Short mmCIF file of the C-alpha atoms (twelve columns), coordinates in Angstrom:
data_MODEL
# 
_entry.id   MODEL 
# 
loop_
_atom_site.group_PDB 
_atom_site.id 
_atom_site.type_symbol 
_atom_site.label_atom_id 
_atom_site.label_alt_id 
_atom_site.label_comp_id 
_atom_site.label_asym_id 
_atom_site.label_seq_id 
_atom_site.Cartn_x 
_atom_site.Cartn_y 
_atom_site.Cartn_z 
_atom_site.pdbx_PDB_model_num 
ATOM 1   C CA . UNK A 1   82.596  84.229  62.239  1 
ATOM 2   C CA . UNK A 2   85.397  86.483  63.476  1 
ATOM 3   C CA . UNK A 3   82.845  88.863  64.989  1 
ATOM 4   C CA . UNK A 4   81.178  86.039  66.903  1 
ATOM 5   C CA . UNK A 5   84.515  84.709  68.150  1 
ATOM 6   C CA . UNK A 6   85.550  88.152  69.375  1 
ATOM 7   C CA . UNK A 7   82.538  88.200  71.702  1 
ATOM 8   C CA . UNK A 8   83.358  84.874  73.330  1 
ATOM 9   C CA . UNK A 9   85.149  85.089  76.699  1 
ATOM 10  C CA . UNK A 10  88.771  84.077  76.962  1 
ATOM 11  C CA . UNK A 11  89.009  81.066  79.262  1 
ATOM 12  C CA . UNK A 12  91.918  80.951  81.694  1 
ATOM 13  C CA . UNK A 13  93.359  77.749  83.166  1 
ATOM 14  C CA . UNK A 14  91.595  76.639  86.346  1 
ATOM 15  C CA . UNK A 15  92.689  77.546  89.863  1 
ATOM 16  C CA . UNK A 16  92.356  75.592  93.114  1 
ATOM 17  C CA . UNK A 17  92.310  77.848  96.180  1 
ATOM 18  C CA . UNK A 18  92.298  77.030  99.901  1 
ATOM 19  C CA . UNK A 19  90.669  79.337  102.437 1 
ATOM 20  C CA . UNK A 20  92.153  79.331  105.932 1 
ATOM 21  C CA . UNK A 21  91.058  81.510  108.807 1 
ATOM 22  C CA . UNK A 22  89.941  81.428  112.439 1 
ATOM 23  C CA . UNK A 23  86.471  80.432  113.540 1 
ATOM 24  C CA . UNK A 24  83.813  82.990  112.619 1 
ATOM 25  C CA . UNK A 25  86.092  84.938  110.259 1 
ATOM 26  C CA . UNK A 26  83.291  84.496  107.732 1 
ATOM 27  C CA . UNK A 27  84.736  81.843  105.416 1 
ATOM 28  C CA . UNK A 28  81.431  80.206  104.472 1 
ATOM 29  C CA . UNK A 29  79.702  83.595  104.262 1 
ATOM 30  C CA . UNK A 30  82.474  84.751  101.915 1 
ATOM 31  C CA . UNK A 31  81.897  81.811  99.581  1 
ATOM 32  C CA . UNK A 32  78.102  81.962  99.766  1 
ATOM 33  C CA . UNK A 33  78.090  85.708  99.054  1 
ATOM 34  C CA . UNK A 34  80.477  85.152  96.167  1 
ATOM 35  C CA . UNK A 35  78.251  82.470  94.666  1 
ATOM 36  C CA . UNK A 36  75.039  84.455  95.272  1 
ATOM 37  C CA . UNK A 37  76.525  87.757  93.981  1 
ATOM 38  C CA . UNK A 38  73.433  89.802  94.782  1 
ATOM 39  C CA . UNK A 39  72.313  93.311  93.742  1 
ATOM 40  C CA . UNK A 40  75.346  93.983  91.566  1 
ATOM 41  C CA . UNK A 41  75.656  97.456  90.040  1 
ATOM 42  C CA . UNK A 42  75.305  97.707  86.260  1 
ATOM 43  C CA . UNK A 43  78.850  99.086  85.997  1 
ATOM 44  C CA . UNK A 44  80.514  96.327  87.999  1 
ATOM 45  C CA . UNK A 45  83.593  94.756  86.359  1 
ATOM 46  C CA . UNK A 46  82.065  91.301  86.925  1 
ATOM 47  C CA . UNK A 47  79.818  90.074  84.123  1 
ATOM 48  C CA . UNK A 48  78.484  86.947  85.819  1 
ATOM 49  C CA . UNK A 49  79.032  84.262  88.450  1 
ATOM 50  C CA . UNK A 50  77.670  80.764  87.908  1 
ATOM 51  C CA . UNK A 51  77.965  77.587  89.973  1 
ATOM 52  C CA . UNK A 52  79.895  74.962  88.031  1 
ATOM 53  C CA . UNK A 53  79.004  71.954  90.149  1 
ATOM 54  C CA . UNK A 54  76.437  70.686  92.629  1 
ATOM 55  C CA . UNK A 55  78.395  71.840  95.672  1 
ATOM 56  C CA . UNK A 56  78.569  75.391  94.335  1 
ATOM 57  C CA . UNK A 57  74.826  75.263  93.716  1 
ATOM 58  C CA . UNK A 58  74.391  74.392  97.379  1 
ATOM 59  C CA . UNK A 59  76.263  77.574  98.288  1 
ATOM 60  C CA . UNK A 60  73.638  79.623  96.468  1 
ATOM 61  C CA . UNK A 61  70.933  77.733  98.342  1 
ATOM 62  C CA . UNK A 62  72.704  78.467  101.633 1 
ATOM 63  C CA . UNK A 63  72.807  82.147  100.766 1 
ATOM 64  C CA . UNK A 64  69.128  82.186  99.852  1 
ATOM 65  C CA . UNK A 65  67.851  80.116  102.757 1 
ATOM 66  C CA . UNK A 66  70.081  81.310  105.574 1 
ATOM 67  C CA . UNK A 67  71.707  84.659  104.864 1 
ATOM 68  C CA . UNK A 68  68.613  86.245  103.327 1 
ATOM 69  C CA . UNK A 69  66.511  85.136  106.303 1 
ATOM 70  C CA . UNK A 70  68.862  86.832  108.733 1 
ATOM 71  C CA . UNK A 71  70.228  83.626  110.231 1 
ATOM 72  C CA . UNK A 72  73.824  82.823  111.137 1 
ATOM 73  C CA . UNK A 73  75.757  80.338  109.033 1 
ATOM 74  C CA . UNK A 74  76.872  77.045  110.520 1 
ATOM 75  C CA . UNK A 75  80.668  76.781  110.909 1 
ATOM 76  C CA . UNK A 76  82.688  74.202  109.018 1 
ATOM 77  C CA . UNK A 77  82.651  71.029  111.096 1 
ATOM 78  C CA . UNK A 78  85.936  70.364  112.860 1 
ATOM 79  C CA . UNK A 79  85.447  66.600  112.680 1 
ATOM 80  C CA . UNK A 80  85.282  66.582  108.879 1 
ATOM 81  C CA . UNK A 81  88.296  64.992  107.228 1 
ATOM 82  C CA . UNK A 82  90.407  67.299  105.089 1 
ATOM 83  C CA . UNK A 83  90.310  64.797  102.244 1 
ATOM 84  C CA . UNK A 84  86.517  64.759  102.079 1 
ATOM 85  C CA . UNK A 85  85.766  68.462  102.498 1 
ATOM 86  C CA . UNK A 86  83.500  69.754  99.719  1 
ATOM 87  C CA . UNK A 87  85.121  71.554  96.811  1 
ATOM 88  C CA . UNK A 88  83.098  74.460  95.411  1 
ATOM 89  C CA . UNK A 89  83.724  75.457  91.800  1 
ATOM 90  C CA . UNK A 90  82.497  78.713  90.274  1 
ATOM 91  C CA . UNK A 91  82.670  80.206  86.785  1 
ATOM 92  C CA . UNK A 92  83.453  83.916  87.104  1 
ATOM 93  C CA . UNK A 93  83.389  86.154  84.044  1 
ATOM 94  C CA . UNK A 94  85.096  89.548  84.203  1 
ATOM 95  C CA . UNK A 95  84.481  92.374  81.756  1 
ATOM 96  C CA . UNK A 96  87.415  93.620  79.664  1 
ATOM 97  C CA . UNK A 97  89.903  95.987  81.222  1 
ATOM 98  C CA . UNK A 98  91.120  99.040  79.307  1 
ATOM 99  C CA . UNK A 99  92.430  98.138  75.825  1 
ATOM 100 C CA . UNK A 100 91.062  94.603  76.123  1 
ATOM 101 C CA . UNK A 101 88.329  93.411  73.766  1 
ATOM 102 C CA . UNK A 102 87.058  90.209  75.347  1 
ATOM 103 C CA . UNK A 103 85.742  89.115  78.707  1 
ATOM 104 C CA . UNK A 104 87.899  86.812  80.796  1 
ATOM 105 C CA . UNK A 105 86.361  83.695  82.319  1 
ATOM 106 C CA . UNK A 106 87.865  82.022  85.364  1 
ATOM 107 C CA . UNK A 107 87.050  78.570  86.673  1 
ATOM 108 C CA . UNK A 108 87.960  78.622  90.350  1 
ATOM 109 C CA . UNK A 109 87.628  75.849  92.924  1 
ATOM 110 C CA . UNK A 110 87.630  76.489  96.673  1 
ATOM 111 C CA . UNK A 111 87.962  74.490  99.851  1 
ATOM 112 C CA . UNK A 112 87.560  76.079  103.259 1 
ATOM 113 C CA . UNK A 113 89.022  74.599  106.417 1 
ATOM 114 C CA . UNK A 114 87.557  74.518  109.918 1 
ATOM 115 C CA . UNK A 115 88.744  77.506  111.942 1 
ATOM 116 C CA . UNK A 116 90.157  75.192  114.608 1 
ATOM 117 C CA . UNK A 117 93.214  74.735  112.403 1 
ATOM 118 C CA . UNK A 118 94.493  78.154  113.510 1 
ATOM 119 C CA . UNK A 119 94.808  77.193  117.179 1 
ATOM 120 C CA . UNK A 120 96.012  73.698  116.309 1 
ATOM 121 C CA . UNK A 121 98.848  75.231  114.299 1 
ATOM 122 C CA . UNK A 122 99.776  76.973  117.548 1 
ATOM 123 C CA . UNK A 123 99.877  73.713  119.496 1 
ATOM 124 C CA . UNK A 124 96.198  73.215  120.270 1 
ATOM 125 C CA . UNK A 125 94.338  69.935  119.974 1 
ATOM 126 C CA . UNK A 126 90.803  70.403  118.650 1 
ATOM 127 C CA . UNK A 127 90.548  66.936  117.171 1 
ATOM 128 C CA . UNK A 128 90.879  67.876  113.503 1 
ATOM 129 C CA . UNK A 129 93.190  65.772  111.345 1 
ATOM 130 C CA . UNK A 130 95.636  68.580  110.669 1 
ATOM 131 C CA . UNK A 131 97.975  66.403  108.617 1 
ATOM 132 C CA . UNK A 132 95.208  65.728  106.095 1 
ATOM 133 C CA . UNK A 133 94.371  69.436  105.959 1 
ATOM 134 C CA . UNK A 134 97.990  70.373  105.318 1 
ATOM 135 C CA . UNK A 135 98.493  67.640  102.715 1 
ATOM 136 C CA . UNK A 136 95.429  68.933  100.883 1 
ATOM 137 C CA . UNK A 137 96.569  72.550  101.182 1 
ATOM 138 C CA . UNK A 138 99.897  71.621  99.603  1 
ATOM 139 C CA . UNK A 139 98.213  70.708  96.306  1 
ATOM 140 C CA . UNK A 140 96.431  74.064  95.998  1 
ATOM 141 C CA . UNK A 141 97.436  76.725  93.494  1 
ATOM 142 C CA . UNK A 142 96.992  79.574  95.982  1 
ATOM 143 C CA . UNK A 143 96.096  80.436  99.566  1 
ATOM 144 C CA . UNK A 144 93.479  82.862  100.858 1 
ATOM 145 C CA . UNK A 145 93.987  83.785  104.513 1 
ATOM 146 C CA . UNK A 146 90.704  85.238  105.790 1 
ATOM 147 C CA . UNK A 147 90.951  87.302  108.982 1 
ATOM 148 C CA . UNK A 148 88.206  89.206  110.786 1 
ATOM 149 C CA . UNK A 149 89.458  92.779  110.492 1 
ATOM 150 C CA . UNK A 150 87.968  93.643  113.902 1 
ATOM 151 C CA . UNK A 151 89.763  90.853  115.779 1 
ATOM 152 C CA . UNK A 152 92.480  91.427  118.351 1 
ATOM 153 C CA . UNK A 153 94.440  88.204  118.010 1 
ATOM 154 C CA . UNK A 154 97.356  89.353  115.877 1 
ATOM 155 C CA . UNK A 155 99.884  87.305  117.852 1 
ATOM 156 C CA . UNK A 156 97.861  84.105  117.390 1 
ATOM 157 C CA . UNK A 157 97.632  84.557  113.623 1 
ATOM 158 C CA . UNK A 158 101.325 85.364  113.315 1 
ATOM 159 C CA . UNK A 159 102.253 82.207  115.206 1 
ATOM 160 C CA . UNK A 160 99.827  80.057  113.201 1 
ATOM 161 C CA . UNK A 161 100.999 81.341  109.822 1 
ATOM 162 C CA . UNK A 162 104.658 80.875  110.763 1 
ATOM 163 C CA . UNK A 163 103.944 77.206  111.492 1 
ATOM 164 C CA . UNK A 164 101.850 76.923  108.323 1 
ATOM 165 C CA . UNK A 165 104.775 78.165  106.260 1 
ATOM 166 C CA . UNK A 166 107.075 75.522  107.730 1 
ATOM 167 C CA . UNK A 167 104.569 72.717  107.174 1 
ATOM 168 C CA . UNK A 168 103.831 73.706  103.572 1 
ATOM 169 C CA . UNK A 169 107.507 74.268  102.809 1 
ATOM 170 C CA . UNK A 170 108.261 70.677  103.787 1 
ATOM 171 C CA . UNK A 171 105.481 69.371  101.554 1 
ATOM 172 C CA . UNK A 172 106.292 71.620  98.606  1 
ATOM 173 C CA . UNK A 173 109.963 70.652  98.629  1 
ATOM 174 C CA . UNK A 174 109.178 66.927  98.847  1 
ATOM 175 C CA . UNK A 175 106.919 67.284  95.796  1 
ATOM 176 C CA . UNK A 176 109.346 69.501  93.903  1 
ATOM 177 C CA . UNK A 177 106.674 72.206  93.747  1 
ATOM 178 C CA . UNK A 178 107.670 75.783  92.967  1 
ATOM 179 C CA . UNK A 179 107.709 78.099  95.975  1 
ATOM 180 C CA . UNK A 180 108.162 81.301  93.971  1 
ATOM 181 C CA . UNK A 181 105.003 80.847  91.906  1 
ATOM 182 C CA . UNK A 182 102.764 80.473  94.980  1 
ATOM 183 C CA . UNK A 183 100.510 83.392  95.931  1 
ATOM 184 C CA . UNK A 184 99.056  84.277  99.325  1 
ATOM 185 C CA . UNK A 185 96.112  86.684  99.564  1 
ATOM 186 C CA . UNK A 186 95.492  88.027  103.067 1 
ATOM 187 C CA . UNK A 187 91.897  89.224  103.190 1 
ATOM 188 C CA . UNK A 188 90.437  91.238  106.061 1 
ATOM 189 C CA . UNK A 189 86.715  90.570  106.365 1 
ATOM 190 C CA . UNK A 190 84.036  92.600  108.188 1 
ATOM 191 C CA . UNK A 191 85.353  95.719  106.410 1 
ATOM 192 C CA . UNK A 192 81.924  97.319  106.876 1 
ATOM 193 C CA . UNK A 193 82.656  97.661  110.609 1 
ATOM 194 C CA . UNK A 194 83.770  101.118 111.754 1 
ATOM 195 C CA . UNK A 195 87.248  100.171 112.986 1 
ATOM 196 C CA . UNK A 196 88.048  98.729  109.556 1 
ATOM 197 C CA . UNK A 197 85.925  101.032 107.388 1 
ATOM 198 C CA . UNK A 198 87.863  104.132 108.457 1 
ATOM 199 C CA . UNK A 199 91.008  102.586 106.935 1 
ATOM 200 C CA . UNK A 200 89.411  101.405 103.685 1 
ATOM 201 C CA . UNK A 201 91.637  103.695 101.607 1 
ATOM 202 C CA . UNK A 202 94.852  102.963 103.511 1 
ATOM 203 C CA . UNK A 203 95.593  99.254  103.784 1 
ATOM 204 C CA . UNK A 204 99.199  99.847  104.815 1 
ATOM 205 C CA . UNK A 205 98.204  101.931 107.833 1 
ATOM 206 C CA . UNK A 206 95.519  99.441  108.840 1 
ATOM 207 C CA . UNK A 207 97.874  96.453  108.768 1 
ATOM 208 C CA . UNK A 208 100.620 98.312  110.621 1 
ATOM 209 C CA . UNK A 209 98.204  99.384  113.361 1 
ATOM 210 C CA . UNK A 210 96.182  96.221  113.899 1 
ATOM 211 C CA . UNK A 211 98.179  93.280  112.540 1 
ATOM 212 C CA . UNK A 212 101.900 94.161  112.667 1 
ATOM 213 C CA . UNK A 213 103.019 90.685  113.792 1 
ATOM 214 C CA . UNK A 214 100.994 88.961  111.094 1 
ATOM 215 C CA . UNK A 215 102.462 91.337  108.528 1 
ATOM 216 C CA . UNK A 216 105.995 90.552  109.689 1 
ATOM 217 C CA . UNK A 217 105.364 86.800  109.537 1 
ATOM 218 C CA . UNK A 218 104.017 87.049  105.994 1 
ATOM 219 C CA . UNK A 219 106.921 89.288  105.014 1 
ATOM 220 C CA . UNK A 220 109.332 86.597  106.185 1 
ATOM 221 C CA . UNK A 221 107.290 83.933  104.370 1 
ATOM 222 C CA . UNK A 222 107.420 85.929  101.144 1 
ATOM 223 C CA . UNK A 223 111.159 86.531  101.476 1 
ATOM 224 C CA . UNK A 224 111.902 82.889  102.331 1 
ATOM 225 C CA . UNK A 225 109.963 81.486  99.395  1 
ATOM 226 C CA . UNK A 226 110.352 84.380  96.989  1 
ATOM 227 C CA . UNK A 227 106.566 84.266  96.599  1 
ATOM 228 C CA . UNK A 228 103.951 87.027  96.377  1 
ATOM 229 C CA . UNK A 229 101.772 88.241  99.261  1 
ATOM 230 C CA . UNK A 230 98.985  90.787  98.854  1 
ATOM 231 C CA . UNK A 231 96.374  92.371  101.140 1 
ATOM 232 C CA . UNK A 232 92.666  93.025  100.576 1 
ATOM 233 C CA . UNK A 233 89.507  94.260  102.330 1 
ATOM 234 C CA . UNK A 234 86.122  92.603  101.899 1 
ATOM 235 C CA . UNK A 235 82.624  92.527  103.318 1 
ATOM 236 C CA . UNK A 236 80.184  89.678  102.756 1 
ATOM 237 C CA . UNK A 237 77.204  91.868  103.731 1 
ATOM 238 C CA . UNK A 238 78.268  95.331  102.557 1 
ATOM 239 C CA . UNK A 239 76.687  98.666  103.427 1 
ATOM 240 C CA . UNK A 240 73.182  100.114 103.352 1 
ATOM 241 C CA . UNK A 241 71.604  103.552 103.217 1 
ATOM 242 C CA . UNK A 242 72.932  107.036 102.566 1 
ATOM 243 C CA . UNK A 243 75.126  107.928 104.343 1 
ATOM 244 C CA . UNK A 244 76.289  104.301 104.351 1 
ATOM 245 C CA . UNK A 245 76.128  102.136 107.454 1 
ATOM 246 C CA . UNK A 246 76.951  98.433  107.970 1 
ATOM 247 C CA . UNK A 247 74.287  96.084  106.637 1 
ATOM 248 C CA . UNK A 248 74.775  93.890  109.701 1 
ATOM 249 C CA . UNK A 249 72.949  93.143  112.939 1 
ATOM 250 C CA . UNK A 250 75.802  92.697  115.406 1 
ATOM 251 C CA . UNK A 251 75.128  89.900  117.888 1 
ATOM 252 C CA . UNK A 252 78.403  89.781  119.805 1 
ATOM 253 C CA . UNK A 253 81.975  91.062  119.899 1 
ATOM 254 C CA . UNK A 254 85.080  89.579  121.491 1 
ATOM 255 C CA . UNK A 255 88.828  89.319  120.871 1 
ATOM 256 C CA . UNK A 256 88.120  87.041  117.904 1 
ATOM 257 C CA . UNK A 257 86.086  89.701  116.134 1 
ATOM 258 C CA . UNK A 258 82.513  90.691  115.356 1 
ATOM 259 C CA . UNK A 259 79.619  88.253  115.010 1 
ATOM 260 C CA . UNK A 260 76.384  89.155  113.275 1 
ATOM 261 C CA . UNK A 261 73.818  88.479  110.572 1 
ATOM 262 C CA . UNK A 262 72.629  90.474  107.583 1 
ATOM 263 C CA . UNK A 263 70.346  93.381  108.497 1 
ATOM 264 C CA . UNK A 264 68.532  94.079  105.215 1 
ATOM 265 C CA . UNK A 265 68.718  91.312  102.591 1 
ATOM 266 C CA . UNK A 266 66.924  93.448  99.996  1 
ATOM 267 C CA . UNK A 267 69.981  95.723  99.665  1 
ATOM 268 C CA . UNK A 268 72.584  93.002  100.162 1 
ATOM 269 C CA . UNK A 269 75.618  94.038  98.123  1 
ATOM 270 C CA . UNK A 270 78.977  92.562  99.191  1 
ATOM 271 C CA . UNK A 271 82.239  94.229  98.233  1 
ATOM 272 C CA . UNK A 272 85.850  93.184  97.757  1 
ATOM 273 C CA . UNK A 273 85.169  89.479  97.189  1 
ATOM 274 C CA . UNK A 274 86.532  89.189  93.661  1 
ATOM 275 C CA . UNK A 275 89.779  91.162  93.950  1 
ATOM 276 C CA . UNK A 276 91.792  88.555  95.903  1 
ATOM 277 C CA . UNK A 277 90.467  85.708  93.758  1 
ATOM 278 C CA . UNK A 278 91.432  87.405  90.491  1 
ATOM 279 C CA . UNK A 279 94.880  88.198  91.890  1 
ATOM 280 C CA . UNK A 280 95.407  84.641  93.143  1 
ATOM 281 C CA . UNK A 281 94.334  83.308  89.749  1 
ATOM 282 C CA . UNK A 282 96.269  85.665  87.480  1 
ATOM 283 C CA . UNK A 283 98.839  87.517  89.576  1 
ATOM 284 C CA . UNK A 284 97.285  90.774  88.343  1 
ATOM 285 C CA . UNK A 285 95.760  93.324  90.708  1 
ATOM 286 C CA . UNK A 286 92.615  94.688  89.048  1 
ATOM 287 C CA . UNK A 287 92.001  97.937  90.921  1 
ATOM 288 C CA . UNK A 288 88.397  98.036  89.687  1 
ATOM 289 C CA . UNK A 289 87.657  94.962  91.793  1 
ATOM 290 C CA . UNK A 290 88.934  96.732  94.916  1 
ATOM 291 C CA . UNK A 291 86.543  99.655  94.589  1 
ATOM 292 C CA . UNK A 292 84.161  100.161 97.516  1 
ATOM 293 C CA . UNK A 293 80.823  101.823 96.883  1 
ATOM 294 C CA . UNK A 294 80.270  104.679 99.342  1 
# 
């Protein structure tokens, strides 16, 4: 009986994460790639990913029907009410770290917001019900800020996140919610692109060069709340070939970033998706989950 029990995963309390980022940062692609979890290496730290509910199952279908056919994903609708946005819940099982005997299983729920919220936080008027979005965000256990690593809109993000901090602070205080226990993962997507890829081993240099204002805003946020902020790279499509090249067909580039679809679905292997989620859930930075296959 003891032997059987020792092989069962250790279940952690659930987490409820919100994903905020500009239009076309890849929020839906991030979630679909996470749910699909394709072509994983045998030595990956992740044992399995399973959809927990019907909405999460739809993410897998999206990945199969759209991403694998080389089509672009539809953006989150701006006219959708923040209270009725779908919540996607996944069961993620991680293999034991050094000196651990049992797998760890996480139940994580996600909601992603329409990218229009970024400009609306800066005074825009896209038509979204921002109050509902912010009220919903205030009940989350953690925040994932997804930014296209190739974008050139550092000032916009810094301004938006400064306003976001003020709005959430007001809601947290009114609900007597702890500020110090909150975690903010800033994730730079499109890390397969050359201008990000060259910095894959030096996050500090990358952030200082390309997003100094955003970094300063988040530094102030962390100091004001006493909360934790961390930075991550990810790619929903990954690399292909040897030597590696981006597994992406680029369709357009502008100040907002890079827009494209998967180039070769048969070798689709995302990277960096699990590291920010595990950190948001546990507060522990598992370096194995940050590893990028080269």
